[in-house]
Amino acid sequence: MAENSENGAPHAEGESLMEKISEKLHFSDSHDKEKKHEDSSSSSSSSSDSEPEKPKTTSSPPPSTAAAAVSSVQAKMNRLFGREKPVHQVFGGGKPADVFLWRNKKISASVLGTATAIWILFELLEYHLLTLVCHILIFSLAVLFLWANASTFINKSPPHIPEITLPEKPILEAIGALRAELNRGLGVLHDIAMGKDLKKFLAVIAFLWLLSIVGKSCDFLTLFYINFVLLHTVPVLYEKYEDQVDAFAEKAMGEAKKHYGVVNEKYISKIPRGPLKNKKAD
């Protein structure tokens, strides 16, 4: 009996030991499974959380949006002399504007070349207008005389001089437009002379004084030719670089207004006004 009890005790101890080991193995397996499940769930949650936190790539605006932004910025820019229309429409939008802005390079170059030839003929070669007209008429009459007398020998009809016909309506419209512009200019001069706008009055006086200085150094034909060349060069260059010129002009006008404000405060404001100004102020 004692031997059976002694043999049974080690057997019971061995079984209890095996049970403990198996329980530990089972617990470790279950713990590993739970840990793996938690890791997978945490990784999925972190991935789901990280998705909205991804930096959003800023896509560049489409070309239409960029062009609209540029046009809006250009619209806010103060154009030279308060211009609101394109340069082509400022010059009338017709054939003269096409010539000044070199829309047709052949016509513009021919017009500028003709003006240059006339200036060289009258200024550099000192050819007179009356002499030129007489020489042209002499040459034309000689050609017509020879043609009329030689027509019987060469079996050709004598020369036919065409009649010049001018439409009445365009001429009347041009004269009416010129008359309206002259009246408008005289009205502006009248307003300036009456002292309604002191700034314009001083600007006109300065311009006329500068023009008188220029007139001493060159004659009328040279001054006309210089203006003609400027009309064929300055507008096309301005149309090409109008944004840069308008930005520079805006800064220059700002500086000019500052200096004019200082001069106005120190000197011009102290000039005594006439009775008409005092009555208007009252």
PDB file of C-alpha atoms in Angstrom:
ATOM      1  CA  MET A   1       0.000   0.000   0.000  1.00  0.00           C
ATOM      2  CA  ALA A   2       2.751   2.347   0.832  1.00  0.00           C
ATOM      3  CA  GLU A   3       4.443   1.588  -2.451  1.00  0.00           C
ATOM      4  CA  ASN A   4       1.199   2.233  -4.379  1.00  0.00           C
ATOM      5  CA  SER A   5       0.730   5.521  -2.594  1.00  0.00           C
ATOM      6  CA  GLU A   6       4.325   6.469  -3.282  1.00  0.00           C
ATOM      7  CA  ASN A   7       3.989   5.463  -6.952  1.00  0.00           C
ATOM      8  CA  GLY A   8       0.703   7.341  -7.294  1.00  0.00           C
ATOM      9  CA  ALA A   9       2.064  10.581  -5.871  1.00  0.00           C
ATOM     10  CA  PRO A  10       4.785  11.011  -8.491  1.00  0.00           C
ATOM     11  CA  HIS A  11       2.281  10.151 -11.173  1.00  0.00           C
ATOM     12  CA  ALA A  12      -0.149  12.760  -9.857  1.00  0.00           C
ATOM     13  CA  GLU A  13       2.632  15.319  -9.656  1.00  0.00           C
ATOM     14  CA  GLY A  14       3.650  14.510 -13.257  1.00  0.00           C
ATOM     15  CA  GLU A  15       0.088  14.919 -14.477  1.00  0.00           C
ATOM     16  CA  SER A  16      -0.348  18.218 -12.623  1.00  0.00           C
ATOM     17  CA  LEU A  17       2.943  19.456 -14.088  1.00  0.00           C
ATOM     18  CA  MET A  18       1.859  18.497 -17.589  1.00  0.00           C
ATOM     19  CA  GLU A  19      -1.459  20.258 -17.112  1.00  0.00           C
ATOM     20  CA  LYS A  20       0.290  23.436 -15.987  1.00  0.00           C
ATOM     21  CA  ILE A  21       2.602  23.365 -19.013  1.00  0.00           C
ATOM     22  CA  SER A  22      -0.299  22.781 -21.371  1.00  0.00           C
ATOM     23  CA  GLU A  23      -2.251  25.649 -19.764  1.00  0.00           C
ATOM     24  CA  LYS A  24       0.745  27.951 -20.116  1.00  0.00           C
ATOM     25  CA  LEU A  25       1.143  26.971 -23.770  1.00  0.00           C
ATOM     26  CA  HIS A  26      -2.547  27.523 -24.415  1.00  0.00           C
ATOM     27  CA  PHE A  27      -2.437  30.896 -22.618  1.00  0.00           C
ATOM     28  CA  SER A  28       0.602  32.009 -24.559  1.00  0.00           C
ATOM     29  CA  ASP A  29      -1.027  30.979 -27.858  1.00  0.00           C
ATOM     30  CA  SER A  30      -4.213  32.844 -27.031  1.00  0.00           C
ATOM     31  CA  HIS A  31      -2.205  35.849 -25.862  1.00  0.00           C
ATOM     32  CA  ASP A  32      -0.242  35.866 -29.122  1.00  0.00           C
ATOM     33  CA  LYS A  33      -3.455  35.669 -31.134  1.00  0.00           C
ATOM     34  CA  GLU A  34      -4.975  38.556 -29.188  1.00  0.00           C
ATOM     35  CA  LYS A  35      -1.812  40.594 -29.636  1.00  0.00           C
ATOM     36  CA  LYS A  36      -1.763  39.942 -33.367  1.00  0.00           C
ATOM     37  CA  HIS A  37      -5.436  40.918 -33.569  1.00  0.00           C
ATOM     38  CA  GLU A  38      -4.784  44.146 -31.658  1.00  0.00           C
ATOM     39  CA  ASP A  39      -1.792  44.938 -33.858  1.00  0.00           C
ATOM     40  CA  SER A  40      -3.795  44.365 -36.999  1.00  0.00           C
ATOM     41  CA  SER A  41      -6.675  46.465 -35.716  1.00  0.00           C
ATOM     42  CA  SER A  42      -4.311  49.244 -34.621  1.00  0.00           C
ATOM     43  CA  SER A  43      -2.533  49.194 -37.979  1.00  0.00           C
ATOM     44  CA  SER A  44      -5.835  49.375 -39.821  1.00  0.00           C
ATOM     45  CA  SER A  45      -6.998  52.238 -37.611  1.00  0.00           C
ATOM     46  CA  SER A  46      -3.709  54.073 -38.039  1.00  0.00           C
ATOM     47  CA  SER A  47      -3.896  53.631 -41.789  1.00  0.00           C
ATOM     48  CA  SER A  48      -7.459  54.907 -41.804  1.00  0.00           C
ATOM     49  CA  ASP A  49      -6.405  57.858 -39.663  1.00  0.00           C
ATOM     50  CA  SER A  50      -3.402  58.609 -41.817  1.00  0.00           C
ATOM     51  CA  GLU A  51      -5.426  58.716 -45.012  1.00  0.00           C
ATOM     52  CA  PRO A  52      -7.158  62.040 -44.304  1.00  0.00           C
ATOM     53  CA  GLU A  53      -3.897  63.439 -42.917  1.00  0.00           C
ATOM     54  CA  LYS A  54      -2.126  63.023 -46.261  1.00  0.00           C
ATOM     55  CA  PRO A  55      -1.034  66.369 -47.599  1.00  0.00           C
ATOM     56  CA  LYS A  56      -3.242  67.518 -50.396  1.00  0.00           C
ATOM     57  CA  THR A  57      -1.343  68.204 -53.520  1.00  0.00           C
ATOM     58  CA  THR A  58      -2.052  71.684 -54.706  1.00  0.00           C
ATOM     59  CA  SER A  59      -3.039  71.406 -58.309  1.00  0.00           C
ATOM     60  CA  SER A  60      -2.065  74.262 -60.556  1.00  0.00           C
ATOM     61  CA  PRO A  61      -5.018  76.306 -61.774  1.00  0.00           C
ATOM     62  CA  PRO A  62      -6.174  75.656 -65.319  1.00  0.00           C
ATOM     63  CA  PRO A  63      -4.966  77.992 -68.032  1.00  0.00           C
ATOM     64  CA  SER A  64      -8.340  79.692 -68.266  1.00  0.00           C
ATOM     65  CA  THR A  65      -8.260  80.577 -64.550  1.00  0.00           C
ATOM     66  CA  ALA A  66      -4.700  81.878 -64.819  1.00  0.00           C
ATOM     67  CA  ALA A  67      -5.598  83.968 -67.859  1.00  0.00           C
ATOM     68  CA  ALA A  68      -8.634  85.373 -66.055  1.00  0.00           C
ATOM     69  CA  ALA A  69      -6.459  86.299 -63.070  1.00  0.00           C
ATOM     70  CA  VAL A  70      -3.919  88.019 -65.305  1.00  0.00           C
ATOM     71  CA  SER A  71      -6.654  89.900 -67.144  1.00  0.00           C
ATOM     72  CA  SER A  72      -8.208  91.032 -63.846  1.00  0.00           C
ATOM     73  CA  VAL A  73      -4.830  92.305 -62.660  1.00  0.00           C
ATOM     74  CA  GLN A  74      -4.312  94.116 -65.931  1.00  0.00           C
ATOM     75  CA  ALA A  75      -7.803  95.599 -65.698  1.00  0.00           C
ATOM     76  CA  LYS A  76      -6.983  97.066 -62.281  1.00  0.00           C
ATOM     77  CA  MET A  77      -3.856  98.722 -63.676  1.00  0.00           C
ATOM     78  CA  ASN A  78      -4.255 102.399 -64.466  1.00  0.00           C
ATOM     79  CA  ARG A  79      -3.743 102.763 -68.187  1.00  0.00           C
ATOM     80  CA  LEU A  80      -1.790 105.663 -69.662  1.00  0.00           C
ATOM     81  CA  PHE A  81      -3.884 108.875 -69.994  1.00  0.00           C
ATOM     82  CA  GLY A  82      -6.904 107.025 -68.545  1.00  0.00           C
ATOM     83  CA  ARG A  83      -7.183 104.799 -71.599  1.00  0.00           C
ATOM     84  CA  GLU A  84     -10.006 102.243 -71.472  1.00  0.00           C
ATOM     85  CA  LYS A  85     -10.002 101.035 -75.094  1.00  0.00           C
ATOM     86  CA  PRO A  86      -7.292  99.097 -76.950  1.00  0.00           C
ATOM     87  CA  VAL A  87      -4.669 101.118 -78.789  1.00  0.00           C
ATOM     88  CA  HIS A  88      -6.129 100.158 -82.183  1.00  0.00           C
ATOM     89  CA  GLN A  89      -9.541 101.583 -81.243  1.00  0.00           C
ATOM     90  CA  VAL A  90      -7.965 104.742 -79.822  1.00  0.00           C
ATOM     91  CA  PHE A  91      -6.611 105.495 -83.319  1.00  0.00           C
ATOM     92  CA  GLY A  92     -10.061 104.935 -84.836  1.00  0.00           C
ATOM     93  CA  GLY A  93      -9.836 101.220 -85.621  1.00  0.00           C
ATOM     94  CA  GLY A  94      -9.703 101.773 -89.397  1.00  0.00           C
ATOM     95  CA  LYS A  95      -7.005 101.906 -92.039  1.00  0.00           C
ATOM     96  CA  PRO A  96      -5.066 104.792 -90.412  1.00  0.00           C
ATOM     97  CA  ALA A  97      -4.818 102.715 -87.225  1.00  0.00           C
ATOM     98  CA  ASP A  98      -3.577  99.752 -89.275  1.00  0.00           C
ATOM     99  CA  VAL A  99      -0.890 101.982 -90.801  1.00  0.00           C
ATOM    100  CA  PHE A 100       0.242 103.466 -87.489  1.00  0.00           C
ATOM    101  CA  LEU A 101       0.333 100.060 -85.751  1.00  0.00           C
ATOM    102  CA  TRP A 102       2.020  98.265 -88.678  1.00  0.00           C
ATOM    103  CA  ARG A 103      -0.784  95.762 -89.272  1.00  0.00           C
ATOM    104  CA  ASN A 104       0.318  95.748 -92.929  1.00  0.00           C
ATOM    105  CA  LYS A 105       4.079  96.185 -92.927  1.00  0.00           C
ATOM    106  CA  LYS A 106       4.354  96.923 -96.652  1.00  0.00           C
ATOM    107  CA  ILE A 107       1.902  99.843 -96.550  1.00  0.00           C
ATOM    108  CA  SER A 108       3.362 101.271 -93.337  1.00  0.00           C
ATOM    109  CA  ALA A 109       6.912 101.013 -94.652  1.00  0.00           C
ATOM    110  CA  SER A 110       5.948 102.648 -97.966  1.00  0.00           C
ATOM    111  CA  VAL A 111       4.203 105.551 -96.208  1.00  0.00           C
ATOM    112  CA  LEU A 112       7.130 106.114 -93.860  1.00  0.00           C
ATOM    113  CA  GLY A 113       9.585 105.829 -96.772  1.00  0.00           C
ATOM    114  CA  THR A 114       7.639 108.404 -98.821  1.00  0.00           C
ATOM    115  CA  ALA A 115       7.632 110.842 -95.906  1.00  0.00           C
ATOM    116  CA  THR A 116      11.367 110.312 -95.434  1.00  0.00           C
ATOM    117  CA  ALA A 117      12.032 110.932 -99.138  1.00  0.00           C
ATOM    118  CA  ILE A 118      10.008 114.165 -99.040  1.00  0.00           C
ATOM    119  CA  TRP A 119      11.874 115.367 -95.954  1.00  0.00           C
ATOM    120  CA  ILE A 120      15.257 114.570 -97.541  1.00  0.00           C
ATOM    121  CA  LEU A 121      14.212 116.304-100.767  1.00  0.00           C
ATOM    122  CA  PHE A 122      13.070 119.531 -99.120  1.00  0.00           C
ATOM    123  CA  GLU A 123      15.392 119.727 -96.102  1.00  0.00           C
ATOM    124  CA  LEU A 124      18.681 118.059 -96.991  1.00  0.00           C
ATOM    125  CA  LEU A 125      18.647 118.885-100.717  1.00  0.00           C
ATOM    126  CA  GLU A 126      16.885 122.229-100.074  1.00  0.00           C
ATOM    127  CA  TYR A 127      14.360 121.656-102.845  1.00  0.00           C
ATOM    128  CA  HIS A 128      11.410 124.084-102.815  1.00  0.00           C
ATOM    129  CA  LEU A 129       7.796 123.054-103.130  1.00  0.00           C
ATOM    130  CA  LEU A 130       6.898 125.445-105.931  1.00  0.00           C
ATOM    131  CA  THR A 131       9.940 124.353-107.936  1.00  0.00           C
ATOM    132  CA  LEU A 132       9.012 120.709-107.481  1.00  0.00           C
ATOM    133  CA  VAL A 133       5.416 121.291-108.601  1.00  0.00           C
ATOM    134  CA  CYS A 134       6.575 123.182-111.695  1.00  0.00           C
ATOM    135  CA  HIS A 135       9.091 120.484-112.636  1.00  0.00           C
ATOM    136  CA  ILE A 136       6.475 117.743-112.237  1.00  0.00           C
ATOM    137  CA  LEU A 137       4.028 119.661-114.447  1.00  0.00           C
ATOM    138  CA  ILE A 138       6.707 120.289-117.096  1.00  0.00           C
ATOM    139  CA  PHE A 139       7.598 116.591-117.187  1.00  0.00           C
ATOM    140  CA  SER A 140       3.951 115.535-117.367  1.00  0.00           C
ATOM    141  CA  LEU A 141       3.133 117.979-120.199  1.00  0.00           C
ATOM    142  CA  ALA A 142       6.204 116.872-122.155  1.00  0.00           C
ATOM    143  CA  VAL A 143       5.217 113.209-121.864  1.00  0.00           C
ATOM    144  CA  LEU A 144       1.626 113.940-122.923  1.00  0.00           C
ATOM    145  CA  PHE A 145       2.777 116.077-125.861  1.00  0.00           C
ATOM    146  CA  LEU A 146       5.125 113.394-127.167  1.00  0.00           C
ATOM    147  CA  TRP A 147       2.494 110.693-126.652  1.00  0.00           C
ATOM    148  CA  ALA A 148      -0.207 112.667-128.478  1.00  0.00           C
ATOM    149  CA  ASN A 149       2.061 113.434-131.489  1.00  0.00           C
ATOM    150  CA  ALA A 150       3.586 109.945-131.654  1.00  0.00           C
ATOM    151  CA  SER A 151       0.230 108.144-131.458  1.00  0.00           C
ATOM    152  CA  THR A 152      -0.226 108.394-135.235  1.00  0.00           C
ATOM    153  CA  PHE A 153       3.116 106.682-135.865  1.00  0.00           C
ATOM    154  CA  ILE A 154       2.807 103.915-133.264  1.00  0.00           C
ATOM    155  CA  ASN A 155      -0.897 103.193-134.021  1.00  0.00           C
ATOM    156  CA  LYS A 156      -2.078 103.901-130.508  1.00  0.00           C
ATOM    157  CA  SER A 157      -4.876 106.053-129.184  1.00  0.00           C
ATOM    158  CA  PRO A 158      -3.953 109.454-127.769  1.00  0.00           C
ATOM    159  CA  PRO A 159      -3.723 109.734-123.981  1.00  0.00           C
ATOM    160  CA  HIS A 160      -6.950 110.100-122.094  1.00  0.00           C
ATOM    161  CA  ILE A 161      -6.898 112.282-119.006  1.00  0.00           C
ATOM    162  CA  PRO A 162      -9.393 110.895-116.478  1.00  0.00           C
ATOM    163  CA  GLU A 163     -11.765 113.106-114.589  1.00  0.00           C
ATOM    164  CA  ILE A 164     -11.374 113.306-110.829  1.00  0.00           C
ATOM    165  CA  THR A 165     -14.630 112.608-109.044  1.00  0.00           C
ATOM    166  CA  LEU A 166     -14.892 112.912-105.292  1.00  0.00           C
ATOM    167  CA  PRO A 167     -17.949 111.638-103.385  1.00  0.00           C
ATOM    168  CA  GLU A 168     -19.786 114.428-101.672  1.00  0.00           C
ATOM    169  CA  LYS A 169     -20.934 112.600 -98.541  1.00  0.00           C
ATOM    170  CA  PRO A 170     -17.505 111.495 -97.159  1.00  0.00           C
ATOM    171  CA  ILE A 171     -16.082 114.979 -97.779  1.00  0.00           C
ATOM    172  CA  LEU A 172     -18.957 116.623 -95.905  1.00  0.00           C
ATOM    173  CA  GLU A 173     -18.590 114.122 -93.056  1.00  0.00           C
ATOM    174  CA  ALA A 174     -14.844 114.797 -92.822  1.00  0.00           C
ATOM    175  CA  ILE A 175     -15.412 118.574 -92.831  1.00  0.00           C
ATOM    176  CA  GLY A 176     -18.132 118.204 -90.182  1.00  0.00           C
ATOM    177  CA  ALA A 177     -15.868 116.092 -87.966  1.00  0.00           C
ATOM    178  CA  LEU A 178     -13.038 118.615 -88.368  1.00  0.00           C
ATOM    179  CA  ARG A 179     -15.386 121.461 -87.478  1.00  0.00           C
ATOM    180  CA  ALA A 180     -16.582 119.621 -84.361  1.00  0.00           C
ATOM    181  CA  GLU A 181     -13.006 118.963 -83.236  1.00  0.00           C
ATOM    182  CA  LEU A 182     -12.054 122.608 -83.782  1.00  0.00           C
ATOM    183  CA  ASN A 183     -15.046 123.781 -81.759  1.00  0.00           C
ATOM    184  CA  ARG A 184     -14.220 121.328 -78.984  1.00  0.00           C
ATOM    185  CA  GLY A 185     -10.611 122.561 -78.901  1.00  0.00           C
ATOM    186  CA  LEU A 186     -11.724 126.185 -78.807  1.00  0.00           C
ATOM    187  CA  GLY A 187     -14.100 125.332 -75.954  1.00  0.00           C
ATOM    188  CA  VAL A 188     -11.277 123.737 -73.980  1.00  0.00           C
ATOM    189  CA  LEU A 189      -9.060 126.768 -74.602  1.00  0.00           C
ATOM    190  CA  HIS A 190     -11.902 129.037 -73.471  1.00  0.00           C
ATOM    191  CA  ASP A 191     -12.312 127.099 -70.226  1.00  0.00           C
ATOM    192  CA  ILE A 192      -8.564 127.198 -69.603  1.00  0.00           C
ATOM    193  CA  ALA A 193      -8.357 130.928 -70.329  1.00  0.00           C
ATOM    194  CA  MET A 194     -11.223 131.640 -67.917  1.00  0.00           C
ATOM    195  CA  GLY A 195      -9.190 130.129 -65.088  1.00  0.00           C
ATOM    196  CA  LYS A 196     -11.548 127.259 -64.296  1.00  0.00           C
ATOM    197  CA  ASP A 197      -8.715 124.747 -64.065  1.00  0.00           C
ATOM    198  CA  LEU A 198      -5.370 126.117 -62.934  1.00  0.00           C
ATOM    199  CA  LYS A 199      -3.575 122.808 -63.503  1.00  0.00           C
ATOM    200  CA  LYS A 200      -4.576 122.690 -67.179  1.00  0.00           C
ATOM    201  CA  PHE A 201      -3.698 126.351 -67.582  1.00  0.00           C
ATOM    202  CA  LEU A 202      -0.148 125.817 -66.309  1.00  0.00           C
ATOM    203  CA  ALA A 203       0.227 122.646 -68.411  1.00  0.00           C
ATOM    204  CA  VAL A 204      -0.821 124.462 -71.622  1.00  0.00           C
ATOM    205  CA  ILE A 205       1.523 127.371 -70.888  1.00  0.00           C
ATOM    206  CA  ALA A 206       4.425 124.968 -70.302  1.00  0.00           C
ATOM    207  CA  PHE A 207       3.620 123.052 -73.509  1.00  0.00           C
ATOM    208  CA  LEU A 208       3.451 126.209 -75.628  1.00  0.00           C
ATOM    209  CA  TRP A 209       6.698 127.478 -74.137  1.00  0.00           C
ATOM    210  CA  LEU A 210       8.404 124.166 -74.898  1.00  0.00           C
ATOM    211  CA  LEU A 211       6.971 124.201 -78.430  1.00  0.00           C
ATOM    212  CA  SER A 212       8.338 127.689 -78.993  1.00  0.00           C
ATOM    213  CA  ILE A 213      11.807 126.505 -77.955  1.00  0.00           C
ATOM    214  CA  VAL A 214      11.575 123.557 -80.345  1.00  0.00           C
ATOM    215  CA  GLY A 215      10.403 125.876 -83.146  1.00  0.00           C
ATOM    216  CA  LYS A 216      13.597 127.909 -82.850  1.00  0.00           C
ATOM    217  CA  SER A 217      15.796 124.892 -83.546  1.00  0.00           C
ATOM    218  CA  CYS A 218      13.887 123.404 -86.494  1.00  0.00           C
ATOM    219  CA  ASP A 219      11.377 124.511 -89.103  1.00  0.00           C
ATOM    220  CA  PHE A 220       7.791 123.360 -89.551  1.00  0.00           C
ATOM    221  CA  LEU A 221       8.555 120.584 -92.045  1.00  0.00           C
ATOM    222  CA  THR A 222      11.161 118.991 -89.791  1.00  0.00           C
ATOM    223  CA  LEU A 223       8.814 119.196 -86.806  1.00  0.00           C
ATOM    224  CA  PHE A 224       6.026 117.651 -88.881  1.00  0.00           C
ATOM    225  CA  TYR A 225       8.336 114.852 -90.036  1.00  0.00           C
ATOM    226  CA  ILE A 226       9.457 114.142 -86.448  1.00  0.00           C
ATOM    227  CA  ASN A 227       5.832 113.859 -85.334  1.00  0.00           C
ATOM    228  CA  PHE A 228       5.074 111.637 -88.328  1.00  0.00           C
ATOM    229  CA  VAL A 229       7.921 109.278 -87.417  1.00  0.00           C
ATOM    230  CA  LEU A 230       6.826 109.240 -83.780  1.00  0.00           C
ATOM    231  CA  LEU A 231       3.290 108.314 -84.853  1.00  0.00           C
ATOM    232  CA  HIS A 232       4.698 105.334 -86.746  1.00  0.00           C
ATOM    233  CA  THR A 233       7.004 104.124 -83.969  1.00  0.00           C
ATOM    234  CA  VAL A 234       5.713 105.056 -80.503  1.00  0.00           C
ATOM    235  CA  PRO A 235       2.185 103.514 -80.753  1.00  0.00           C
ATOM    236  CA  VAL A 236       3.418 100.138 -82.027  1.00  0.00           C
ATOM    237  CA  LEU A 237       6.115  99.984 -79.325  1.00  0.00           C
ATOM    238  CA  TYR A 238       3.588 100.975 -76.674  1.00  0.00           C
ATOM    239  CA  GLU A 239       1.148  98.302 -77.864  1.00  0.00           C
ATOM    240  CA  LYS A 240       3.927  95.729 -77.569  1.00  0.00           C
ATOM    241  CA  TYR A 241       5.101  96.767 -74.080  1.00  0.00           C
ATOM    242  CA  GLU A 242       1.964  98.466 -72.719  1.00  0.00           C
ATOM    243  CA  ASP A 243       1.942  96.651 -69.346  1.00  0.00           C
ATOM    244  CA  GLN A 244       5.490  97.711 -68.487  1.00  0.00           C
ATOM    245  CA  VAL A 245       4.920 101.272 -69.726  1.00  0.00           C
ATOM    246  CA  ASP A 246       1.634 101.634 -67.810  1.00  0.00           C
ATOM    247  CA  ALA A 247       3.213 100.374 -64.585  1.00  0.00           C
ATOM    248  CA  PHE A 248       6.115 102.821 -64.931  1.00  0.00           C
ATOM    249  CA  ALA A 249       3.750 105.675 -65.846  1.00  0.00           C
ATOM    250  CA  GLU A 250       1.582 104.951 -62.804  1.00  0.00           C
ATOM    251  CA  LYS A 251       4.604 105.237 -60.506  1.00  0.00           C
ATOM    252  CA  ALA A 252       5.767 108.420 -62.270  1.00  0.00           C
ATOM    253  CA  MET A 253       2.305 109.987 -61.960  1.00  0.00           C
ATOM    254  CA  GLY A 254       2.261 109.167 -58.258  1.00  0.00           C
ATOM    255  CA  GLU A 255       5.586 110.909 -57.756  1.00  0.00           C
ATOM    256  CA  ALA A 256       4.449 113.879 -59.854  1.00  0.00           C
ATOM    257  CA  LYS A 257       1.285 114.248 -57.766  1.00  0.00           C
ATOM    258  CA  LYS A 258       3.368 114.264 -54.585  1.00  0.00           C
ATOM    259  CA  HIS A 259       5.623 117.038 -55.900  1.00  0.00           C
ATOM    260  CA  TYR A 260       2.642 118.975 -57.231  1.00  0.00           C
ATOM    261  CA  GLY A 261       0.992 118.738 -53.809  1.00  0.00           C
ATOM    262  CA  VAL A 262       4.084 120.258 -52.204  1.00  0.00           C
ATOM    263  CA  VAL A 263       4.268 123.060 -54.801  1.00  0.00           C
ATOM    264  CA  ASN A 264       0.538 123.687 -54.495  1.00  0.00           C
ATOM    265  CA  GLU A 265       0.724 123.924 -50.731  1.00  0.00           C
ATOM    266  CA  LYS A 266       3.730 126.264 -50.716  1.00  0.00           C
ATOM    267  CA  TYR A 267       3.116 128.514 -53.706  1.00  0.00           C
ATOM    268  CA  ILE A 268      -0.022 127.974 -55.809  1.00  0.00           C
ATOM    269  CA  SER A 269      -2.483 127.969 -52.908  1.00  0.00           C
ATOM    270  CA  LYS A 270      -1.155 131.390 -51.844  1.00  0.00           C
ATOM    271  CA  ILE A 271      -2.009 133.006 -55.196  1.00  0.00           C
ATOM    272  CA  PRO A 272      -5.011 135.352 -54.719  1.00  0.00           C
ATOM    273  CA  ARG A 273      -8.141 134.209 -56.492  1.00  0.00           C
ATOM    274  CA  GLY A 274     -10.400 136.345 -58.671  1.00  0.00           C
ATOM    275  CA  PRO A 275     -13.903 137.491 -57.660  1.00  0.00           C
ATOM    276  CA  LEU A 276     -15.481 134.703 -59.718  1.00  0.00           C
ATOM    277  CA  LYS A 277     -13.683 132.056 -57.655  1.00  0.00           C
ATOM    278  CA  ASN A 278     -14.641 133.742 -54.403  1.00  0.00           C
ATOM    279  CA  LYS A 279     -18.315 133.844 -55.380  1.00  0.00           C
ATOM    280  CA  LYS A 280     -18.257 130.157 -56.325  1.00  0.00           C
ATOM    281  CA  ALA A 281     -16.588 129.298 -53.031  1.00  0.00           C
ATOM    282  CA  ASP A 282     -19.283 131.218 -51.111  1.00  0.00           C
TER     283      ASP A 282
END
